[in-house]
């Protein structure tokens, strides 16, 4: 029997908007947002979309009207009562009431601020400006929209069964990865793939497949909406955005040098246990660790998000030993450009030497490589970053110069201040 | 929104019975049934299920209660008004009113006769006895039930996503076959896979995938229900059952020798054009063609259903030439153990030398080989045949001794009467 009411409702309104909830975002965004809301609420920031894969001319592939429609739809979203209840009542990382009443009240009234959209050189210039806590909430949905609209443009030309076989192939591909991961003893792995996913429904499928296929080895998802709907852990801590903006706000080189630690000091006050994860690479890992205060060595773990991951983990292990900590009690989270081979290699190398865990992103939720002619569904490197704070440009160096961002002269200044020497270039896949 | 009424209805009653309509059978069964109904309505026959793959112990794999439930369900089926309208009003092979009013009236009142079921040596002995037109209608549904119940026993133990990936793999496998067939110019291909299909829903999917993937190269299906629902051609002519029963009824060796031609003489009276297809191998192709009356050479084509298919086609071409016919005006239908490689080979060899067409069966609708551990879903060789007529045993020789059936001494008698010499054994895959 056809459900007539549903069919008629679907006539009137688009089925499957790309972003369907304010919770369809990464959990760490909420943690960071609360921290910003508390510590730096009045900072004026500008976020900008940057397509690092310039060969993909998004403005030629994606219709501007459709893009505006999806972005406008996101501005109509409000936190629902059920979503709010989940955030207020759920336990995150073992803690009740992770989100404080004043933050929740603000979030319940949040509407995402206006966006600015222009075409330039075959790309979209998409920027968001305003108060930091509001603007930062655009990052994940904006990325998801651009990534999916590019995919939809390709899917639109395909037949019904061609489409079914496309998804059949993608499912098989993921399942084969799961089958390779299943026998790995002690594996811990989470979904970090919201931002550059193929689509919401596909990410949701991937998560469910991991629940069935990996059991307790699959520890959760960064996506709040999926965590809520599938009743699993929401995973995530913090990101480069915090040190980037804190650094941009620094008045002197001395303040700049201290900015990344200032971020973590604020974090230290608020969080404990598995939420105390160092992200050391914003301005170069080596200098960051060398100059870090001793209390940071007492944190639970570290997240390796750029550079050679094995090297990064060795550096962290050596640093812990140097500071008198036992690396076997520490957690190393790998989250950069992961796929099964890399996961298996890193697990083999580090299991037993530290607690390790993987945040598997784009190649979990968007591995459509090789599935259509011209590889038109392969994921690409799209980011949405804070580019200025209170009128000053931000900078990111990371451990891979191909991921560096910011004005040339500021990059040089940051390199000098943070004592960054020669870095090895690595291809950025996703 | 959930469709509550449908859900509640599904609570009350099994979703997806294996056979859901009296039309869920092969079209040639209806043509043959009408011929039998007209020419030999009072013949008393016995049909029996034979599992040629004795290594698969069906009685250990399939629960007897479930088997009875499915068979009992088939006995509750009646031709619906819509189905009857379709048979009465549709054009088959370009002809209106293919089914005569007296036959339709009989069919509208048909209930399949009782069955007899026993376990023996790990196999089910499943037999049907009664008047030929009624009993013969059991063949296809009985095969489909056994084949699918064995599959369901395997599927039952699988997880939800494991199942989805299983079908994803099967879809990909079929689509890759379709992609190999798509560029073949002049290809004509039909679905002949009802009897040993994986399931009704899967066969229906295969047919729809062929419609989209092959366009007009896909000429139709042998399955009447799917032909009706998908609005495509129902395909099929006649089978071994007719000469086998006619032969068993022969009183003398001379009558026996004439029996196969007698079948086709009855058929000649009723049908023309593309329905005049010779099936020559019941008692050996060579002798059949050598002794055939000249009017048979005037028929439209031939179906090659056992033995080496290329050899069979060469034999037919030579025979037509010998009888002064132009093979390029004749149709050769290949229908034995086909898969893509064989289809491509035969097409390459015979395209241009005759009109050719393929009836693709088990490896179209049940190629689950290699998809689960122990290959527990691979199709196997199950048949349901007339074993006696008016108390006399039937015999089939075919062009492959591994497909021969009947009592030892009768096989010898038939070989003598039909002048069958040494035959080459070929493995029976499906």
Short mmCIF file of N, CA, C and O in Angstrom, two decimals, chain B residues 384-424:
data_model
loop_
_atom_site.label_atom_id
_atom_site.label_comp_id
_atom_site.label_asym_id
_atom_site.label_seq_id
_atom_site.Cartn_x
_atom_site.Cartn_y
_atom_site.Cartn_z
N UNK B 384 11.92 -31.14 -11.88
CA UNK B 384 10.65 -31.76 -11.54
C UNK B 384 10.06 -32.28 -12.85
O UNK B 384 9.74 -31.49 -13.74
N UNK B 385 9.99 -33.61 -12.99
CA UNK B 385 9.69 -34.20 -14.28
C UNK B 385 8.51 -35.17 -14.21
O UNK B 385 8.27 -35.78 -13.16
N UNK B 386 7.86 -35.34 -15.36
CA UNK B 386 6.88 -36.41 -15.50
C UNK B 386 7.65 -37.73 -15.42
O UNK B 386 8.59 -37.94 -16.21
N UNK B 387 7.31 -38.58 -14.48
CA UNK B 387 8.00 -39.86 -14.37
C UNK B 387 7.15 -41.03 -14.87
O UNK B 387 7.67 -42.09 -15.18
N UNK B 388 5.82 -40.81 -14.93
CA UNK B 388 5.01 -41.86 -15.54
C UNK B 388 3.74 -41.28 -16.14
O UNK B 388 3.31 -40.18 -15.75
N UNK B 389 3.20 -42.01 -17.12
CA UNK B 389 1.96 -41.58 -17.78
C UNK B 389 1.09 -42.80 -17.99
O UNK B 389 1.57 -43.80 -18.56
N UNK B 390 -0.12 -42.73 -17.49
CA UNK B 390 -1.01 -43.90 -17.52
C UNK B 390 -0.29 -45.17 -17.05
O UNK B 390 -0.41 -46.24 -17.66
N UNK B 391 0.48 -45.03 -16.01
CA UNK B 391 1.14 -46.18 -15.40
C UNK B 391 2.43 -46.61 -16.05
O UNK B 391 3.10 -47.52 -15.55
N UNK B 392 2.82 -45.98 -17.12
CA UNK B 392 4.07 -46.38 -17.79
C UNK B 392 5.18 -45.37 -17.50
O UNK B 392 4.93 -44.16 -17.53
N UNK B 393 6.40 -45.85 -17.31
CA UNK B 393 7.50 -44.93 -16.99
C UNK B 393 7.86 -44.05 -18.19
O UNK B 393 7.77 -44.50 -19.34
N UNK B 394 8.26 -42.83 -17.92
CA UNK B 394 8.76 -41.96 -18.99
C UNK B 394 10.27 -42.08 -19.08
O UNK B 394 10.93 -42.56 -18.14
N UNK B 395 10.79 -41.62 -20.18
CA UNK B 395 12.24 -41.66 -20.42
C UNK B 395 12.67 -40.35 -21.05
O UNK B 395 11.92 -39.76 -21.84
N UNK B 396 13.84 -39.88 -20.64
CA UNK B 396 14.45 -38.78 -21.36
C UNK B 396 15.89 -39.18 -21.61
O UNK B 396 16.56 -39.71 -20.71
N UNK B 397 16.37 -38.96 -22.84
CA UNK B 397 17.77 -39.28 -23.12
C UNK B 397 18.61 -37.99 -23.16
O UNK B 397 19.63 -37.88 -22.52
N UNK B 398 18.11 -37.03 -23.90
CA UNK B 398 18.81 -35.75 -24.14
C UNK B 398 20.14 -36.00 -24.84
O UNK B 398 20.49 -37.14 -25.14
N UNK B 399 20.91 -34.93 -25.08
CA UNK B 399 22.20 -35.09 -25.74
C UNK B 399 23.35 -35.17 -24.74
O UNK B 399 24.51 -34.99 -25.09
N UNK B 400 22.99 -35.40 -23.48
CA UNK B 400 24.01 -35.52 -22.44
C UNK B 400 23.56 -36.65 -21.51
O UNK B 400 22.57 -36.50 -20.80
N UNK B 401 24.27 -37.77 -21.48
CA UNK B 401 23.84 -38.92 -20.69
C UNK B 401 23.66 -38.56 -19.21
O UNK B 401 22.92 -39.23 -18.49
N UNK B 402 24.34 -37.51 -18.74
CA UNK B 402 24.16 -37.10 -17.34
C UNK B 402 22.78 -36.50 -17.08
O UNK B 402 22.38 -36.29 -15.95
N UNK B 403 22.07 -36.18 -18.15
CA UNK B 403 20.72 -35.64 -17.99
C UNK B 403 19.66 -36.71 -18.28
O UNK B 403 18.46 -36.42 -18.25
N UNK B 404 20.09 -37.92 -18.60
CA UNK B 404 19.13 -38.99 -18.94
C UNK B 404 18.31 -39.38 -17.72
O UNK B 404 18.78 -39.28 -16.59
N UNK B 405 17.05 -39.80 -17.96
CA UNK B 405 16.15 -40.19 -16.87
C UNK B 405 15.31 -41.37 -17.31
O UNK B 405 14.92 -41.47 -18.47
N UNK B 406 14.93 -42.22 -16.33
CA UNK B 406 14.03 -43.33 -16.63
C UNK B 406 14.65 -44.66 -16.20
O UNK B 406 15.83 -44.71 -15.85
N UNK B 407 13.85 -45.74 -16.22
CA UNK B 407 14.37 -47.06 -15.83
C UNK B 407 15.41 -47.51 -16.85
O UNK B 407 15.26 -47.28 -18.06
N UNK B 408 16.44 -48.16 -16.32
CA UNK B 408 17.56 -48.66 -17.12
C UNK B 408 17.11 -49.34 -18.43
O UNK B 408 17.57 -48.99 -19.51
N UNK B 409 16.20 -50.33 -18.30
CA UNK B 409 15.82 -51.13 -19.48
C UNK B 409 15.04 -50.29 -20.50
O UNK B 409 15.18 -50.47 -21.71
N UNK B 410 14.25 -49.35 -20.00
CA UNK B 410 13.51 -48.48 -20.91
C UNK B 410 14.47 -47.54 -21.65
O UNK B 410 14.29 -47.28 -22.83
N UNK B 411 15.48 -47.04 -20.91
CA UNK B 411 16.49 -46.20 -21.57
C UNK B 411 17.13 -46.96 -22.72
O UNK B 411 17.29 -46.43 -23.82
N UNK B 412 17.46 -48.23 -22.48
CA UNK B 412 18.09 -49.05 -23.54
C UNK B 412 17.15 -49.22 -24.73
O UNK B 412 17.56 -49.11 -25.88
N UNK B 413 15.87 -49.48 -24.43
CA UNK B 413 14.88 -49.64 -25.50
C UNK B 413 14.78 -48.35 -26.32
O UNK B 413 14.82 -48.36 -27.55
N UNK B 414 14.67 -47.22 -25.65
CA UNK B 414 14.56 -45.93 -26.35
C UNK B 414 15.79 -45.68 -27.22
O UNK B 414 15.69 -45.21 -28.35
N UNK B 415 16.98 -46.00 -26.66
CA UNK B 415 18.22 -45.78 -27.41
C UNK B 415 18.19 -46.59 -28.71
O UNK B 415 18.61 -46.11 -29.77
N UNK B 416 17.66 -47.80 -28.59
CA UNK B 416 17.58 -48.66 -29.77
C UNK B 416 16.57 -48.10 -30.77
O UNK B 416 16.87 -47.89 -31.94
N UNK B 417 15.38 -47.75 -30.27
CA UNK B 417 14.32 -47.26 -31.15
C UNK B 417 14.73 -45.97 -31.85
O UNK B 417 14.48 -45.76 -33.03
N UNK B 418 15.40 -45.07 -31.09
CA UNK B 418 15.76 -43.78 -31.69
C UNK B 418 17.16 -43.75 -32.28
O UNK B 418 17.64 -42.71 -32.72
N UNK B 419 17.81 -44.93 -32.27
CA UNK B 419 19.11 -45.03 -32.91
C UNK B 419 20.17 -44.12 -32.29
O UNK B 419 20.97 -43.50 -32.99
N UNK B 420 20.18 -44.07 -30.95
CA UNK B 420 21.17 -43.21 -30.28
C UNK B 420 22.44 -44.02 -30.05
O UNK B 420 22.41 -45.07 -29.43
N UNK B 421 23.57 -43.52 -30.52
CA UNK B 421 24.85 -44.19 -30.34
C UNK B 421 25.55 -43.69 -29.08
O UNK B 421 24.92 -43.39 -28.08
N UNK B 422 26.87 -43.60 -29.15
CA UNK B 422 27.65 -43.13 -28.01
C UNK B 422 27.45 -41.62 -27.85
O UNK B 422 27.49 -40.87 -28.82
N UNK B 423 27.18 -41.18 -26.62
CA UNK B 423 27.01 -39.74 -26.35
C UNK B 423 28.12 -39.25 -25.45
O UNK B 423 28.66 -39.99 -24.64
N UNK B 424 28.43 -37.97 -25.57
CA UNK B 424 29.47 -37.37 -24.74
C UNK B 424 28.87 -36.88 -23.43
O UNK B 424 27.89 -36.14 -23.43
#
